[in-house]
PDB file of C-alpha atoms in Angstrom:
ATOM      1  CA  VAL A   1     171.485 104.282  58.119  1.00  0.00           C
ATOM      2  CA  THR A   2     175.239 104.852  58.091  1.00  0.00           C
ATOM      3  CA  ILE A   3     177.714 105.029  55.219  1.00  0.00           C
ATOM      4  CA  MET A   4     181.195 104.380  56.593  1.00  0.00           C
ATOM      5  CA  LEU A   5     184.683 103.576  55.461  1.00  0.00           C
ATOM      6  CA  LEU A   6     185.912 100.058  56.105  1.00  0.00           C
ATOM      7  CA  ASP A   7     188.728  99.416  58.527  1.00  0.00           C
ATOM      8  CA  ALA A   8     190.095  96.337  60.302  1.00  0.00           C
ATOM      9  CA  GLY A   9     187.355  96.391  62.984  1.00  0.00           C
ATOM     10  CA  MET A  10     183.702  95.403  62.874  1.00  0.00           C
ATOM     11  CA  ASP A  11     181.533  98.427  61.988  1.00  0.00           C
ATOM     12  CA  SER A  12     184.198 100.712  63.411  1.00  0.00           C
ATOM     13  CA  GLY A  13     185.361 102.753  60.415  1.00  0.00           C
ATOM     14  CA  PRO A  14     184.984 106.517  60.028  1.00  0.00           C
ATOM     15  CA  ILE A  15     181.467 107.758  59.208  1.00  0.00           C
ATOM     16  CA  LEU A  16     180.794 109.531  55.899  1.00  0.00           C
ATOM     17  CA  ALA A  17     177.027 110.058  56.254  1.00  0.00           C
ATOM     18  CA  GLN A  18     174.106 109.096  58.473  1.00  0.00           C
ATOM     19  CA  ALA A  19     170.326 109.308  58.207  1.00  0.00           C
ATOM     20  CA  THR A  20     167.392 108.328  60.383  1.00  0.00           C
ATOM     21  CA  ILE A  21     164.397 106.527  58.949  1.00  0.00           C
ATOM     22  CA  GLU A  22     160.943 106.170  60.454  1.00  0.00           C
ATOM     23  CA  SER A  23     158.274 103.551  60.110  1.00  0.00           C
ATOM     24  CA  ASN A  24     154.556 103.863  60.788  1.00  0.00           C
ATOM     25  CA  ILE A  25     154.574 100.224  61.929  1.00  0.00           C
ATOM     26  CA  TRP A  26     155.896  99.170  65.339  1.00  0.00           C
ATOM     27  CA  PRO A  27     157.175  96.698  66.005  1.00  0.00           C
ATOM     28  CA  ILE A  28     158.308  96.183  62.449  1.00  0.00           C
ATOM     29  CA  LYS A  29     159.366  92.820  61.047  1.00  0.00           C
ATOM     30  CA  ALA A  30     163.104  92.554  60.427  1.00  0.00           C
ATOM     31  CA  SER A  31     162.452  91.753  56.749  1.00  0.00           C
ATOM     32  CA  GLU A  32     160.421  94.959  56.320  1.00  0.00           C
ATOM     33  CA  LEU A  33     163.005  97.015  58.190  1.00  0.00           C
ATOM     34  CA  GLY A  34     165.686  95.568  55.934  1.00  0.00           C
ATOM     35  CA  LYS A  35     163.834  96.776  52.849  1.00  0.00           C
ATOM     36  CA  LEU A  36     163.546 100.294  54.304  1.00  0.00           C
ATOM     37  CA  LEU A  37     167.250 100.363  55.185  1.00  0.00           C
ATOM     38  CA  VAL A  38     168.328  99.071  51.780  1.00  0.00           C
ATOM     39  CA  THR A  39     166.222 101.683  49.995  1.00  0.00           C
ATOM     40  CA  GLU A  40     167.502 104.577  52.105  1.00  0.00           C
ATOM     41  CA  GLY A  41     171.077 103.242  52.053  1.00  0.00           C
ATOM     42  CA  GLY A  42     171.045 103.013  48.254  1.00  0.00           C
ATOM     43  CA  LYS A  43     169.823 106.611  47.919  1.00  0.00           C
ATOM     44  CA  MET A  44     172.453 107.816  50.375  1.00  0.00           C
ATOM     45  CA  LEU A  45     175.245 105.920  48.648  1.00  0.00           C
ATOM     46  CA  ALA A  46     174.312 107.480  45.298  1.00  0.00           C
ATOM     47  CA  GLU A  47     174.620 110.920  46.919  1.00  0.00           C
ATOM     48  CA  VAL A  48     177.736 110.223  49.000  1.00  0.00           C
ATOM     49  CA  ILE A  49     180.006 108.581  46.402  1.00  0.00           C
ATOM     50  CA  PRO A  50     180.326 111.648  44.132  1.00  0.00           C
ATOM     51  CA  GLU A  51     180.820 113.905  47.163  1.00  0.00           C
ATOM     52  CA  TRP A  52     183.480 111.548  48.595  1.00  0.00           C
ATOM     53  CA  ILE A  53     185.335 111.309  45.264  1.00  0.00           C
ATOM     54  CA  ALA A  54     185.267 115.113  44.949  1.00  0.00           C
ATOM     55  CA  GLY A  55     186.822 115.400  48.423  1.00  0.00           C
ATOM     56  CA  LYS A  56     183.819 117.253  49.846  1.00  0.00           C
ATOM     57  CA  ILE A  57     183.208 114.867  52.760  1.00  0.00           C
ATOM     58  CA  LYS A  58     185.393 114.686  55.855  1.00  0.00           C
ATOM     59  CA  PRO A  59     185.145 111.294  57.591  1.00  0.00           C
ATOM     60  CA  GLU A  60     184.165 111.436  61.279  1.00  0.00           C
ATOM     61  CA  THR A  61     185.837 108.999  63.659  1.00  0.00           C
ATOM     62  CA  GLN A  62     183.386 106.938  65.694  1.00  0.00           C
ATOM     63  CA  ASN A  63     183.481 107.132  69.473  1.00  0.00           C
ATOM     64  CA  GLN A  64     184.347 103.517  70.327  1.00  0.00           C
ATOM     65  CA  SER A  65     183.347 104.027  73.978  1.00  0.00           C
ATOM     66  CA  GLU A  66     179.732 104.286  72.764  1.00  0.00           C
ATOM     67  CA  ALA A  67     179.884 101.016  70.809  1.00  0.00           C
ATOM     68  CA  THR A  68     177.523  98.224  71.798  1.00  0.00           C
ATOM     69  CA  PHE A  69     177.929  94.528  71.165  1.00  0.00           C
ATOM     70  CA  THR A  70     175.636  91.537  71.002  1.00  0.00           C
ATOM     71  CA  LYS A  71     176.119  87.812  70.968  1.00  0.00           C
ATOM     72  CA  LYS A  72     175.823  85.730  67.844  1.00  0.00           C
ATOM     73  CA  VAL A  73     172.202  84.724  67.209  1.00  0.00           C
ATOM     74  CA  THR A  74     171.628  80.969  67.064  1.00  0.00           C
ATOM     75  CA  LYS A  75     168.701  78.867  65.902  1.00  0.00           C
ATOM     76  CA  GLU A  76     167.989  78.014  69.537  1.00  0.00           C
ATOM     77  CA  ASP A  77     167.416  81.725  70.279  1.00  0.00           C
ATOM     78  CA  GLY A  78     164.136  81.443  68.353  1.00  0.00           C
ATOM     79  CA  LEU A  79     162.459  79.303  71.018  1.00  0.00           C
ATOM     80  CA  ILE A  80     159.485  81.162  72.531  1.00  0.00           C
ATOM     81  CA  GLU A  81     158.056  80.504  75.967  1.00  0.00           C
ATOM     82  CA  LEU A  82     154.352  81.006  75.309  1.00  0.00           C
ATOM     83  CA  ASP A  83     153.720  82.025  78.913  1.00  0.00           C
ATOM     84  CA  GLY A  84     156.594  84.537  78.848  1.00  0.00           C
ATOM     85  CA  ASP A  85     156.392  88.334  78.546  1.00  0.00           C
ATOM     86  CA  ALA A  86     153.964  89.036  75.679  1.00  0.00           C
ATOM     87  CA  TYR A  87     155.696  92.170  74.378  1.00  0.00           C
ATOM     88  CA  LYS A  88     159.192  90.648  74.512  1.00  0.00           C
ATOM     89  CA  ASN A  89     157.884  87.600  72.665  1.00  0.00           C
ATOM     90  CA  LEU A  90     156.293  89.811  70.006  1.00  0.00           C
ATOM     91  CA  LEU A  91     159.570  91.696  69.534  1.00  0.00           C
ATOM     92  CA  LYS A  92     161.387  88.384  69.166  1.00  0.00           C
ATOM     93  CA  ILE A  93     158.841  87.139  66.611  1.00  0.00           C
ATOM     94  CA  LYS A  94     159.253  90.336  64.552  1.00  0.00           C
ATOM     95  CA  ALA A  95     163.055  90.410  64.870  1.00  0.00           C
ATOM     96  CA  PHE A  96     163.543  86.763  63.917  1.00  0.00           C
ATOM     97  CA  ASP A  97     160.981  86.632  61.084  1.00  0.00           C
ATOM     98  CA  GLU A  98     163.538  85.577  58.461  1.00  0.00           C
ATOM     99  CA  TRP A  99     166.133  83.762  60.583  1.00  0.00           C
ATOM    100  CA  PRO A 100     166.300  81.956  62.912  1.00  0.00           C
ATOM    101  CA  ASN A 101     162.472  82.186  63.085  1.00  0.00           C
ATOM    102  CA  THR A 102     160.551  81.749  66.311  1.00  0.00           C
ATOM    103  CA  TYR A 103     158.964  78.506  67.397  1.00  0.00           C
ATOM    104  CA  PHE A 104     157.521  76.495  70.249  1.00  0.00           C
ATOM    105  CA  PHE A 105     156.938  72.805  70.802  1.00  0.00           C
ATOM    106  CA  ALA A 106     153.467  71.243  71.006  1.00  0.00           C
ATOM    107  CA  ASN A 107     152.162  67.733  71.615  1.00  0.00           C
ATOM    108  CA  LYS A 108     150.093  66.457  68.685  1.00  0.00           C
ATOM    109  CA  ASN A 109     148.944  62.877  68.256  1.00  0.00           C
ATOM    110  CA  GLY A 110     151.254  61.640  70.985  1.00  0.00           C
ATOM    111  CA  ARG A 111     154.423  63.252  69.704  1.00  0.00           C
ATOM    112  CA  GLN A 112     156.159  66.541  70.214  1.00  0.00           C
ATOM    113  CA  ILE A 113     156.327  68.759  67.117  1.00  0.00           C
ATOM    114  CA  ARG A 114     158.016  72.050  66.397  1.00  0.00           C
ATOM    115  CA  VAL A 115     155.633  74.878  65.455  1.00  0.00           C
ATOM    116  CA  LYS A 116     157.078  77.901  63.667  1.00  0.00           C
ATOM    117  CA  ILE A 117     155.405  81.222  64.487  1.00  0.00           C
ATOM    118  CA  VAL A 118     154.811  83.268  61.339  1.00  0.00           C
ATOM    119  CA  ASP A 119     152.949  86.233  62.823  1.00  0.00           C
ATOM    120  CA  ALA A 120     151.445  87.495  66.046  1.00  0.00           C
ATOM    121  CA  GLU A 121     150.066  90.611  67.700  1.00  0.00           C
ATOM    122  CA  ILE A 122     149.298  91.967  71.153  1.00  0.00           C
ATOM    123  CA  LYS A 123     145.632  92.078  72.167  1.00  0.00           C
ATOM    124  CA  ASN A 124     144.519  92.994  75.686  1.00  0.00           C
ATOM    125  CA  ASP A 125     148.143  92.801  76.870  1.00  0.00           C
ATOM    126  CA  GLU A 126     148.399  89.185  75.691  1.00  0.00           C
ATOM    127  CA  LEU A 127     150.358  87.669  72.819  1.00  0.00           C
ATOM    128  CA  LYS A 128     147.938  86.482  70.157  1.00  0.00           C
ATOM    129  CA  ILE A 129     149.614  84.166  67.658  1.00  0.00           C
ATOM    130  CA  THR A 130     147.860  84.499  64.312  1.00  0.00           C
ATOM    131  CA  LYS A 131     149.802  82.329  61.832  1.00  0.00           C
ATOM    132  CA  VAL A 132     151.934  79.216  62.332  1.00  0.00           C
ATOM    133  CA  ILE A 133     153.629  76.476  60.338  1.00  0.00           C
ATOM    134  CA  PRO A 134     153.457  73.145  62.186  1.00  0.00           C
ATOM    135  CA  GLU A 135     156.280  70.701  61.492  1.00  0.00           C
ATOM    136  CA  SER A 136     155.759  69.055  58.056  1.00  0.00           C
ATOM    137  CA  LYS A 137     152.644  71.168  57.332  1.00  0.00           C
ATOM    138  CA  LYS A 138     151.717  74.325  55.455  1.00  0.00           C
ATOM    139  CA  GLU A 139     151.077  77.751  56.965  1.00  0.00           C
ATOM    140  CA  MET A 140     147.763  77.991  58.788  1.00  0.00           C
ATOM    141  CA  ASP A 141     145.810  80.153  61.178  1.00  0.00           C
ATOM    142  CA  TYR A 142     146.810  79.459  64.768  1.00  0.00           C
ATOM    143  CA  GLU A 143     143.170  78.855  65.719  1.00  0.00           C
ATOM    144  CA  ASP A 144     142.972  76.095  63.080  1.00  0.00           C
ATOM    145  CA  PHE A 145     146.150  74.541  64.506  1.00  0.00           C
ATOM    146  CA  LEU A 146     144.657  74.545  68.011  1.00  0.00           C
ATOM    147  CA  ARG A 147     141.491  72.836  66.737  1.00  0.00           C
ATOM    148  CA  GLY A 148     143.663  70.084  65.267  1.00  0.00           C
TER     149      GLY A 148
END
């Protein structure tokens, strides 16, 4: 978690404070990670603001040569290849749990439907989907979906 000053760049301002958080769950869903970060960030901000106003914190310039970048995530990035790498698919499912969600297409009753993956796990080095939401349906166990 980082508290930084804003500047004209994207996440490039001077750093006022940083902290590391840990989770007992891995991989963690993005929504759960967000809650942890918000909680820790709020505590840090409450501590940093008085120190900053009192002039007790010296901002540290970030080393821009260590910056990393990523592409914009699109809805299409949520498509899962069920026969792909199990661990990479699980990471994608956890990372995209709020948006754009992960999904695959399945043939049901002669038509192709989109099936949203709600949760999954790794068992015996294989991705085991546990909960899905088929197009126009409610959340269900994946095994129930497979049975039709």
